[in-house]
GROMACS .gro file of N, CA, C and O in nm:
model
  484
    1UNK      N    1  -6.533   2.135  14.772
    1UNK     CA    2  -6.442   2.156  14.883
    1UNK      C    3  -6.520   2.137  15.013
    1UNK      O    4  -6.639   2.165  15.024
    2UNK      N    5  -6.426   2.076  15.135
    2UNK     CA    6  -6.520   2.066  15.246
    2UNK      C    7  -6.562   2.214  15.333
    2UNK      O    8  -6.506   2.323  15.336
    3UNK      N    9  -6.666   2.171  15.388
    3UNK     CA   10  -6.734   2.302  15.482
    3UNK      C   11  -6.613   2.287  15.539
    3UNK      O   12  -6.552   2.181  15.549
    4UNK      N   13  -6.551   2.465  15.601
    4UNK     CA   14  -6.471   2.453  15.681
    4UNK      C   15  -6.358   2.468  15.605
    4UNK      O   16  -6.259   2.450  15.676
    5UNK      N   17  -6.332   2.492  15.500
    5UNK     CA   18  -6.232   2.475  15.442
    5UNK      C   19  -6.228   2.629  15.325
    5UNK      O   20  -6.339   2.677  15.301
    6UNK      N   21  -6.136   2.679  15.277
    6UNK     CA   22  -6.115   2.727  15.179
    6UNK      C   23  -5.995   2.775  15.095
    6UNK      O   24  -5.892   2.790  15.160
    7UNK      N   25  -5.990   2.795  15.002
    7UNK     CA   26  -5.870   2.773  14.906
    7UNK      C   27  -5.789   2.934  14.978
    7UNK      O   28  -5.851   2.982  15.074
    8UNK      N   29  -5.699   2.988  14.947
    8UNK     CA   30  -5.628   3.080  15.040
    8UNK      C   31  -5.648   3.200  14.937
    8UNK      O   32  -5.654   3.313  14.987
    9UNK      N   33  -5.659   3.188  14.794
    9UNK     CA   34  -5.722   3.293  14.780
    9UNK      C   35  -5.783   3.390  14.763
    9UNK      O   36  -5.837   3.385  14.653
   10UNK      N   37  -5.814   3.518  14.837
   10UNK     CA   38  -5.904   3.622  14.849
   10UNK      C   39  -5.920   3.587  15.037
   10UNK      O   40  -6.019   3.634  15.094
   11UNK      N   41  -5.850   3.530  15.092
   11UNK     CA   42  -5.817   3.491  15.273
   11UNK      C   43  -5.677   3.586  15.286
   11UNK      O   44  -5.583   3.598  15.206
   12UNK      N   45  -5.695   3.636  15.389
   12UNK     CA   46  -5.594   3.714  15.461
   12UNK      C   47  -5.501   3.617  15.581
   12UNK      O   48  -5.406   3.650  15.652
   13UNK      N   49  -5.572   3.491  15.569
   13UNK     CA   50  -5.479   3.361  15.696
   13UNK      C   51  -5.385   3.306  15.503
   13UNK      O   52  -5.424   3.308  15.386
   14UNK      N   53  -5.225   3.256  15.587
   14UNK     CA   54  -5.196   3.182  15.510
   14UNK      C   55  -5.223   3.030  15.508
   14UNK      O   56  -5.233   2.946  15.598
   15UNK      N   57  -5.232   3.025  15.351
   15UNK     CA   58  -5.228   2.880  15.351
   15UNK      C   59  -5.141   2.759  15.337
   15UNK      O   60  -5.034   2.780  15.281
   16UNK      N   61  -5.168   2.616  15.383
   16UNK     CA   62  -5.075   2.536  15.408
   16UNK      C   63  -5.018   2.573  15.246
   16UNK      O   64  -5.077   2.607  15.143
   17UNK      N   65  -4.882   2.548  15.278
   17UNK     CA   66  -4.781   2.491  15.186
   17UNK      C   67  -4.789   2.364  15.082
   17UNK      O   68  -4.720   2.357  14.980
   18UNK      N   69  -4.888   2.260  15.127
   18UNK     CA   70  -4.884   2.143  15.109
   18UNK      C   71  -5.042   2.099  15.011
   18UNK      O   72  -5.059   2.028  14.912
   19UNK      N   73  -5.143   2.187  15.105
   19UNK     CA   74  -5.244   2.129  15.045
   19UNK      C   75  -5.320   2.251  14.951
   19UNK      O   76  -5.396   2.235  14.855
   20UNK      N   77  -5.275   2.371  15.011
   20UNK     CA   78  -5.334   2.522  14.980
   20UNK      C   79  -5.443   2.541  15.024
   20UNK      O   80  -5.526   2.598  14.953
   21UNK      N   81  -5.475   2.503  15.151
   21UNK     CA   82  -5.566   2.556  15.200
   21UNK      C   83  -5.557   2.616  15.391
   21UNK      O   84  -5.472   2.575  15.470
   22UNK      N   85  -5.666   2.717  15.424
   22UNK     CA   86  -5.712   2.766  15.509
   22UNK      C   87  -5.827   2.670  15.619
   22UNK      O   88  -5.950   2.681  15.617
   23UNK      N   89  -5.765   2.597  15.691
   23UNK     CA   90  -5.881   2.554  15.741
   23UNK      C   91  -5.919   2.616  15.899
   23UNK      O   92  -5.842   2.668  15.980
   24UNK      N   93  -6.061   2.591  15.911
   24UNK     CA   94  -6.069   2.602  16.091
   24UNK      C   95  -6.121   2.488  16.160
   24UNK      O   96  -6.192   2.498  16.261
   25UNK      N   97  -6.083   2.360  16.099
   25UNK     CA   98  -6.131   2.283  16.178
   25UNK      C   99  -5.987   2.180  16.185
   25UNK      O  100  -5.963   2.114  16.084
   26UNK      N  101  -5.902   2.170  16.293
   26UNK     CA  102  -5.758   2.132  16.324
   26UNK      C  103  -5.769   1.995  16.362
   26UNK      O  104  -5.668   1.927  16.379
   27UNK      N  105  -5.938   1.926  16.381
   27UNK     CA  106  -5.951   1.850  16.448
   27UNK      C  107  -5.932   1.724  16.277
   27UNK      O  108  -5.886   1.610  16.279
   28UNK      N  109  -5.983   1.795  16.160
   28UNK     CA  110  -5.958   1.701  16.056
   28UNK      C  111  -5.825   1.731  15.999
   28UNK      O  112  -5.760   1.644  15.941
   29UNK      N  113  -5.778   1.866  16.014
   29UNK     CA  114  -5.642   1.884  15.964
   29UNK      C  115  -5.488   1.879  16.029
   29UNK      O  116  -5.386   1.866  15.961
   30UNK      N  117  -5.495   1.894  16.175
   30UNK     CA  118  -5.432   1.923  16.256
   30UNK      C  119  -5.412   2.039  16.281
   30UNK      O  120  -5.489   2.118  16.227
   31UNK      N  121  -5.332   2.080  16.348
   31UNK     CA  122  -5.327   2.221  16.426
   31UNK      C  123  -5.228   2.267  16.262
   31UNK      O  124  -5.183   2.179  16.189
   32UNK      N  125  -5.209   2.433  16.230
   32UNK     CA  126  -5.178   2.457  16.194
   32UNK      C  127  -5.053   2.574  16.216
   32UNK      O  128  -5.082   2.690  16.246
   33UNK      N  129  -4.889   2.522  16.193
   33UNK     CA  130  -4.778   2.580  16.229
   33UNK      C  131  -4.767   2.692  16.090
   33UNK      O  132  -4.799   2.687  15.971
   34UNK      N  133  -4.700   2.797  16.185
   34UNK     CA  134  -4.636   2.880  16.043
   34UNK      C  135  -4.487   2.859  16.107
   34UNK      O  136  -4.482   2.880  16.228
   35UNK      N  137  -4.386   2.827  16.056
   35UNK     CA  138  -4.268   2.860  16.079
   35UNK      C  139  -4.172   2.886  15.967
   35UNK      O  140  -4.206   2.831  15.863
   36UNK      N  141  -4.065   2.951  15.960
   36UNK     CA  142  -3.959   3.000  15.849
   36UNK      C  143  -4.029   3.090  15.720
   36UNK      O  144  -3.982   3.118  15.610
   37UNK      N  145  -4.142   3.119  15.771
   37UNK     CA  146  -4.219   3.182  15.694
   37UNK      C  147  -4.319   3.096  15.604
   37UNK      O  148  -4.396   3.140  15.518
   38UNK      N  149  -4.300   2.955  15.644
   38UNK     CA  150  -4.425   2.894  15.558
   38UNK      C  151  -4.497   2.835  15.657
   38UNK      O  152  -4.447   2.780  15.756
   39UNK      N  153  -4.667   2.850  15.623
   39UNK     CA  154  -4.798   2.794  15.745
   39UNK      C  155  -4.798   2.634  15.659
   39UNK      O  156  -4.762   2.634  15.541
   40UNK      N  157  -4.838   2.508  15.722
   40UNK     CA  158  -4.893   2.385  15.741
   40UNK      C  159  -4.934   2.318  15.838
   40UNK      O  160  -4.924   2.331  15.960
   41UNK      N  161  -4.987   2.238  15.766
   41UNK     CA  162  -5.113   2.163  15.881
   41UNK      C  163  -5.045   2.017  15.954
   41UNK      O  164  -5.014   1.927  15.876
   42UNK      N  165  -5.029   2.003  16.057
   42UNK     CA  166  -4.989   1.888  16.076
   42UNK      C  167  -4.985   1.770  16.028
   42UNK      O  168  -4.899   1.685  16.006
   43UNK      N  169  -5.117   1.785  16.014
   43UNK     CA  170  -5.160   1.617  15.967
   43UNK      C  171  -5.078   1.606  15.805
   43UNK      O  172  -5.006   1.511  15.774
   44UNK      N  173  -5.109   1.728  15.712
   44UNK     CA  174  -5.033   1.740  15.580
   44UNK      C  175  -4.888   1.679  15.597
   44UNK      O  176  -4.844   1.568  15.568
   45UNK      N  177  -4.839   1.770  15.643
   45UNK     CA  178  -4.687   1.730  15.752
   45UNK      C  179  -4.658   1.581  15.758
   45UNK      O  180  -4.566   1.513  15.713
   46UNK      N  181  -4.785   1.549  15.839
   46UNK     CA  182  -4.732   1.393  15.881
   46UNK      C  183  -4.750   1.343  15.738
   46UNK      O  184  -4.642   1.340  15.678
   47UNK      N  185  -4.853   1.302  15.666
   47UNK     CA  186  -4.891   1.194  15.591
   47UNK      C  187  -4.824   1.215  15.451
   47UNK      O  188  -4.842   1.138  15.356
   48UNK      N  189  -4.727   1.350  15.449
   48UNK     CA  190  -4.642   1.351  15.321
   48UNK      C  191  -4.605   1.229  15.306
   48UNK      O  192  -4.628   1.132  15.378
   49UNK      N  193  -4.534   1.239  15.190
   49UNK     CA  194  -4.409   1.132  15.156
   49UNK      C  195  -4.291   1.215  15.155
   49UNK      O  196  -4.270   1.333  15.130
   50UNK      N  197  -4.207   1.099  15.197
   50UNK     CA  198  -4.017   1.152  15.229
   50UNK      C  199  -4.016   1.255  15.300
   50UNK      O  200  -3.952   1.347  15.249
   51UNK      N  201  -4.069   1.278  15.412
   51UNK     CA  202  -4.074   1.420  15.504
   51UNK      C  203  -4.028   1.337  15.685
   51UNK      O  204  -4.119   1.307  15.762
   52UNK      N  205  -3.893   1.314  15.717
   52UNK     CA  206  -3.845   1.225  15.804
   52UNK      C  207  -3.855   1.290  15.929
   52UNK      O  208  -3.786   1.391  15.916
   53UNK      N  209  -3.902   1.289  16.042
   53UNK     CA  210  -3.897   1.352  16.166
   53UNK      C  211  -3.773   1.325  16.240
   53UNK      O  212  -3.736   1.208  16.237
   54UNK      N  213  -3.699   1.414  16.308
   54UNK     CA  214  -3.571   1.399  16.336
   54UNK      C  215  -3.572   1.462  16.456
   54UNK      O  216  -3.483   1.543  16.480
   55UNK      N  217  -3.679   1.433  16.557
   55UNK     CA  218  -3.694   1.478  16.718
   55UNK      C  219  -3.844   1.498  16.729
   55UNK      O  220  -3.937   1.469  16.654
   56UNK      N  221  -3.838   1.560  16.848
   56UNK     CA  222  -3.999   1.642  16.976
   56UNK      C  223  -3.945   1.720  17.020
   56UNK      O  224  -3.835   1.715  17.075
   57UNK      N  225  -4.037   1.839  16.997
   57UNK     CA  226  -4.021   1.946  17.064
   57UNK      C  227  -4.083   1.919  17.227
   57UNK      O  228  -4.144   1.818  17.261
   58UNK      N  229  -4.043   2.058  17.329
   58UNK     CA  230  -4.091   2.060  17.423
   58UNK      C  231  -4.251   2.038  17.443
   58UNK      O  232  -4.309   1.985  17.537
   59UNK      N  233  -4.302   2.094  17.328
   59UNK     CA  234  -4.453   2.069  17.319
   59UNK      C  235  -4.513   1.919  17.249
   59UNK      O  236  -4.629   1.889  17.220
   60UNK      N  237  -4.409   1.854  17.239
   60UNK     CA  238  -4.421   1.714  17.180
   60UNK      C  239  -4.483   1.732  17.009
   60UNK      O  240  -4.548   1.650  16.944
   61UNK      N  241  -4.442   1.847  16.974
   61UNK     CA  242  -4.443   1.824  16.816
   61UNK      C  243  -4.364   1.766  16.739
   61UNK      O  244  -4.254   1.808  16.777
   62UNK      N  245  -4.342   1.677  16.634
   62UNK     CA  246  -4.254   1.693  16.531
   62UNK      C  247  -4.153   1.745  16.496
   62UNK      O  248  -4.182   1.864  16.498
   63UNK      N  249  -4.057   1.737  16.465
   63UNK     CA  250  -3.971   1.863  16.450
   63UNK      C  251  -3.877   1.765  16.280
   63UNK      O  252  -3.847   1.646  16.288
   64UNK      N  253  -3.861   1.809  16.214
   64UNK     CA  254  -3.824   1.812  16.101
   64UNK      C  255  -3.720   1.930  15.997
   64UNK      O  256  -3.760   2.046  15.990
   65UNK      N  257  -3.645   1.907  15.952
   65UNK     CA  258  -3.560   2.010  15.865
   65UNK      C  259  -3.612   2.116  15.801
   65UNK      O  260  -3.638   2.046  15.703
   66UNK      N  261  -3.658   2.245  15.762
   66UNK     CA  262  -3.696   2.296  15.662
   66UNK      C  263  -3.687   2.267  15.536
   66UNK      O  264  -3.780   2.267  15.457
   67UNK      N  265  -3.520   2.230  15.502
   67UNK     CA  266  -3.481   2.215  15.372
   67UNK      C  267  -3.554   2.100  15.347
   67UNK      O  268  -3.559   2.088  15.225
   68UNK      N  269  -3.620   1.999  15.410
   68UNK     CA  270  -3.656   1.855  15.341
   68UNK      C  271  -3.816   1.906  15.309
   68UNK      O  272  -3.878   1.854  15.217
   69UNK      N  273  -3.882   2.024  15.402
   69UNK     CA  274  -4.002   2.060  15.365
   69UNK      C  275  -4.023   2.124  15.226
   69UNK      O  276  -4.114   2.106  15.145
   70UNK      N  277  -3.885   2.227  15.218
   70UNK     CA  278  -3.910   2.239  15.088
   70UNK      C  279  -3.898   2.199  14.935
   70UNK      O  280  -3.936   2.243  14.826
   71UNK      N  281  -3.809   2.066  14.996
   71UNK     CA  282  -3.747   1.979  14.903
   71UNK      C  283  -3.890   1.914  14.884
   71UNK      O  284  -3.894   1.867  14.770
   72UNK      N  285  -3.981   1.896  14.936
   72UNK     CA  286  -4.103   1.749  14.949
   72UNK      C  287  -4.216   1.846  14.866
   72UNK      O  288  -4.301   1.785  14.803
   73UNK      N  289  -4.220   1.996  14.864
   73UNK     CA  290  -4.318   2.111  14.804
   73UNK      C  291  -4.241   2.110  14.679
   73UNK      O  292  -4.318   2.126  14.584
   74UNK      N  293  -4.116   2.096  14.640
   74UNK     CA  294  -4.082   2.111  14.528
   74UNK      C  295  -4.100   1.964  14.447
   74UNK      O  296  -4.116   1.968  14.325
   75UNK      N  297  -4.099   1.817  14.526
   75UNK     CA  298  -4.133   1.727  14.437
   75UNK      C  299  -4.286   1.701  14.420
   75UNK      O  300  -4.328   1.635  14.325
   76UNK      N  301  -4.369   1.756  14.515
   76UNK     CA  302  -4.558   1.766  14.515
   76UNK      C  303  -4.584   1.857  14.438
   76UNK      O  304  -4.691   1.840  14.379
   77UNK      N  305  -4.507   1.989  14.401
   77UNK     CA  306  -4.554   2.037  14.292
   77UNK      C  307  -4.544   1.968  14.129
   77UNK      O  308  -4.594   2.040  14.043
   78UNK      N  309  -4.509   1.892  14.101
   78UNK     CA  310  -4.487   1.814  14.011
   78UNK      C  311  -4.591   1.720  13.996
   78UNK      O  312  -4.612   1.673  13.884
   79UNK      N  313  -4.683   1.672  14.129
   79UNK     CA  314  -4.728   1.596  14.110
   79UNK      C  315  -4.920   1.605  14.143
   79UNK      O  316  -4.977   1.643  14.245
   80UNK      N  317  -4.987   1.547  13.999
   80UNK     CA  318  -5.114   1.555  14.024
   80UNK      C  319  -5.215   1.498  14.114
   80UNK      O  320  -5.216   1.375  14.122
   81UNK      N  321  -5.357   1.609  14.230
   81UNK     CA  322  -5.394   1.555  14.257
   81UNK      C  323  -5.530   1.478  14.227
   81UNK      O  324  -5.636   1.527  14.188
   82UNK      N  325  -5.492   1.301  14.266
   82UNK     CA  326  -5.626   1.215  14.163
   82UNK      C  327  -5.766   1.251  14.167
   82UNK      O  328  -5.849   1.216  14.083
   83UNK      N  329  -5.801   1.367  14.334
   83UNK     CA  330  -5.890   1.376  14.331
   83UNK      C  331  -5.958   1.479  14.295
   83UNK      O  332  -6.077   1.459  14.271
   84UNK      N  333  -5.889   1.659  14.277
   84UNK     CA  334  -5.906   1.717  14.259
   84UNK      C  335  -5.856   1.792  14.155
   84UNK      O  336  -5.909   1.897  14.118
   85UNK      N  337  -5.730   1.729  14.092
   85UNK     CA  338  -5.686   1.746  13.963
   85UNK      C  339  -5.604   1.840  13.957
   85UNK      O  340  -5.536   1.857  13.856
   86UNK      N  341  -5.593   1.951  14.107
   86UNK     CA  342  -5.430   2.056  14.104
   86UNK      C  343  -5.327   1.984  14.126
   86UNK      O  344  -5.349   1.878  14.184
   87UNK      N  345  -5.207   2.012  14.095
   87UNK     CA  346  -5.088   1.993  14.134
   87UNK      C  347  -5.052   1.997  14.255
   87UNK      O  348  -5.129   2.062  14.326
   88UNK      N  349  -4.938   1.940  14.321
   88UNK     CA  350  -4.897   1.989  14.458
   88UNK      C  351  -4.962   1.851  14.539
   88UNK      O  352  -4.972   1.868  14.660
   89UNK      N  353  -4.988   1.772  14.508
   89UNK     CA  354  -5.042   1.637  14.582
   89UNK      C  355  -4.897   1.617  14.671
   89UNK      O  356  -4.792   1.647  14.614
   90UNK      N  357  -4.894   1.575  14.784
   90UNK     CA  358  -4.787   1.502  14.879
   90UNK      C  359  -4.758   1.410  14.952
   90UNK      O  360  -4.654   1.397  15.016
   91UNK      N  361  -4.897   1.300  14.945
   91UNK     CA  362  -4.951   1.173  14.986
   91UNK      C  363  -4.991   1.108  14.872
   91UNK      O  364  -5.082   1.135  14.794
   92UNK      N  365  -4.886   0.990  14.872
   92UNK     CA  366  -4.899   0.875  14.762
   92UNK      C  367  -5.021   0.788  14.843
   92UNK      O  368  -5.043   0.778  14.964
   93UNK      N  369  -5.094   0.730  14.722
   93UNK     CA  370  -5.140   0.587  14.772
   93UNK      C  371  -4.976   0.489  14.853
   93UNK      O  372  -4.861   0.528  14.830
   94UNK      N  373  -5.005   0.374  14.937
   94UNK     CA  374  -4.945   0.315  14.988
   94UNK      C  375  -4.958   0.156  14.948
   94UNK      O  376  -4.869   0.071  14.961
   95UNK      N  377  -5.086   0.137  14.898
   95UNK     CA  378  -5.157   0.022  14.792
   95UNK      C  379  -5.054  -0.021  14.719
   95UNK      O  380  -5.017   0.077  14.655
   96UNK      N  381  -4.967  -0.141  14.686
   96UNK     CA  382  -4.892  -0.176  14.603
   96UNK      C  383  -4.938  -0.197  14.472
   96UNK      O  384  -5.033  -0.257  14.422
   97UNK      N  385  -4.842  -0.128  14.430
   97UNK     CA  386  -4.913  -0.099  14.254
   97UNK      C  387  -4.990   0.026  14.220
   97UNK      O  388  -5.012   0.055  14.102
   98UNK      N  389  -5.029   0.097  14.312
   98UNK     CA  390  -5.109   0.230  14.285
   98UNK      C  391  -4.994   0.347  14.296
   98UNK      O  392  -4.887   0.343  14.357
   99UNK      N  393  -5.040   0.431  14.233
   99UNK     CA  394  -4.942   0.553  14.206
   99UNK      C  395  -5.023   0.667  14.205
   99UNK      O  396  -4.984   0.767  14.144
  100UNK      N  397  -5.153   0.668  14.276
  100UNK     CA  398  -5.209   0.830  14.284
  100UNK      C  399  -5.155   0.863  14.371
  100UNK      O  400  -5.106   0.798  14.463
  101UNK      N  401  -5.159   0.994  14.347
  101UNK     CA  402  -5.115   1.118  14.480
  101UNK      C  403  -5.239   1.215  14.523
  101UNK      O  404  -5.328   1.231  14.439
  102UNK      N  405  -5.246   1.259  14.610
  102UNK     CA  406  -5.360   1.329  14.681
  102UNK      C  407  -5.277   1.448  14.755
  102UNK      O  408  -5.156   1.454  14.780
  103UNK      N  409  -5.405   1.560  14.788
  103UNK     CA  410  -5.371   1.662  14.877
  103UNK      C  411  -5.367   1.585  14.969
  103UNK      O  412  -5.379   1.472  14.922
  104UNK      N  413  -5.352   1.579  15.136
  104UNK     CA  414  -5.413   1.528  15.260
  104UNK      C  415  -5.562   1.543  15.243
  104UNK      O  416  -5.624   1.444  15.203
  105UNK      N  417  -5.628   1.657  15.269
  105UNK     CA  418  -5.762   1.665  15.265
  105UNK      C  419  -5.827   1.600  15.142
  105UNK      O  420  -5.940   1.555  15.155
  106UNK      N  421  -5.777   1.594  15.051
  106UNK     CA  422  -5.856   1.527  14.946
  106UNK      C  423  -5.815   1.407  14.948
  106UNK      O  424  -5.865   1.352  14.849
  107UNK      N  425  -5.743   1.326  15.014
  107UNK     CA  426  -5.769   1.242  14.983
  107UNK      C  427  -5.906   1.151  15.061
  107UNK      O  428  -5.966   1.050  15.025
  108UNK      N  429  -5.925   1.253  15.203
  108UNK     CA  430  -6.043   1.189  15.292
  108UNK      C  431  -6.170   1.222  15.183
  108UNK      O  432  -6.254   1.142  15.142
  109UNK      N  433  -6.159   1.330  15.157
  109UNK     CA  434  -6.277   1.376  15.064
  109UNK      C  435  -6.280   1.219  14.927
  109UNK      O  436  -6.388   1.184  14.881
  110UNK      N  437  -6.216   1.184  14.905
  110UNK     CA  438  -6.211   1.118  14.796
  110UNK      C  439  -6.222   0.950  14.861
  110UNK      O  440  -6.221   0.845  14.797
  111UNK      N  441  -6.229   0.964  14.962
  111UNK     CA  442  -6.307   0.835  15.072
  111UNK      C  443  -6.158   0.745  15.069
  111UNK      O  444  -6.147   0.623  15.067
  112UNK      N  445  -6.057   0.839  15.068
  112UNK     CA  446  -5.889   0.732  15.049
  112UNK      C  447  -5.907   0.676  15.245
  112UNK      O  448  -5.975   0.748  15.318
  113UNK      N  449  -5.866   0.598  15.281
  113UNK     CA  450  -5.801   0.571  15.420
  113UNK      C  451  -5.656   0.648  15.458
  113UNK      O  452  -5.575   0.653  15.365
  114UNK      N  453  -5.633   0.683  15.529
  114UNK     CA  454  -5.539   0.753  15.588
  114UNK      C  455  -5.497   0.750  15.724
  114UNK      O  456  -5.546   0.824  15.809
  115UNK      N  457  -5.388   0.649  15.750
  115UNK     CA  458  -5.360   0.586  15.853
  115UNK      C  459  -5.246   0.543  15.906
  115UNK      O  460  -5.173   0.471  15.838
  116UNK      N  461  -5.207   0.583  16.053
  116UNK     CA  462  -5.102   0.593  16.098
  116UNK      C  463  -5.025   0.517  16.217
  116UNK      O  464  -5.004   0.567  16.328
  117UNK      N  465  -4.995   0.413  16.184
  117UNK     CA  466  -4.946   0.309  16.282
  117UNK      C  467  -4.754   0.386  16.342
  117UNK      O  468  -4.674   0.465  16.292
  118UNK      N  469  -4.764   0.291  16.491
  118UNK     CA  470  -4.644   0.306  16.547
  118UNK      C  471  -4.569   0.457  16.543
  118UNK      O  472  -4.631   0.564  16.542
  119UNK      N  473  -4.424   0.444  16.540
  119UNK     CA  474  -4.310   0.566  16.535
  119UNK      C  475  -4.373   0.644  16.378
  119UNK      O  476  -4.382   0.587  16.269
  120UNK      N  477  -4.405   0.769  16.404
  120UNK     CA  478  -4.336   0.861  16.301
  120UNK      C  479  -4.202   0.815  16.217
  120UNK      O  480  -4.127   0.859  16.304
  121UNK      N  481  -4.131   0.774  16.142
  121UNK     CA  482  -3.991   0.846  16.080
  121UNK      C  483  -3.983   0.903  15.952
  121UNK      O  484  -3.878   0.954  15.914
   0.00000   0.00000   0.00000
């Protein structure tokens, strides 16, 4: 696991929804929201799959449905990650023909590219 990082538990901070982890460094994960009672990391957020942004907030965040967040945790739990081997992956490869899934953080750990052109949708 990376420095800076740790699994949520035996941590008193919650952890993302997405990747299960606690981080303090926002600058590789993004800032980290708790809202409706679940904490995630931006960047997790962004680089899901099927997770559609549907505005900006005043603070120029994202803003997205709950129900599609938990709809996107209920299809990542299903799915393994290639690099670390838990469940809950939410970033497909984008590679045509590849079908791994990754945490966000693992997939940098696992030397994947992760990259974000133009509009959010």
């Amino acid at each position: 696991m990376s420095e800076g990082t740790q699994e949520a538990t035996g941590s008193r901070e919650p952890a993302c929804v997405l990747c299960g982890r606690v981080d303090d460094k926002p600058s590789i994960f993004g800032k980290r929201y708790e809202m409706y009672g679940l904490c995630f990391h931006a960047y997790c957020v962004g680089f899901a799959n099927g997770l559609c942004q549907h505005g900006i907030d005043n603070q120029n965040r994202g803003l997205f449905h709950i129900e599609h967040l938990i709809d996107l945790m209920r299809v990542a739990a299903q799915k393994l990650c290639f690099v670390c081997g838990k469940m809950g992956a939410s970033v497909t490869c984008a590679e045509p023909g590849c079908t791994r899934s990754f945490h966000f953080p693992c997939a940098q750990e696992g030397q994947c590219v992760t990259q974000h052109f133009g509009d959010h949708r």
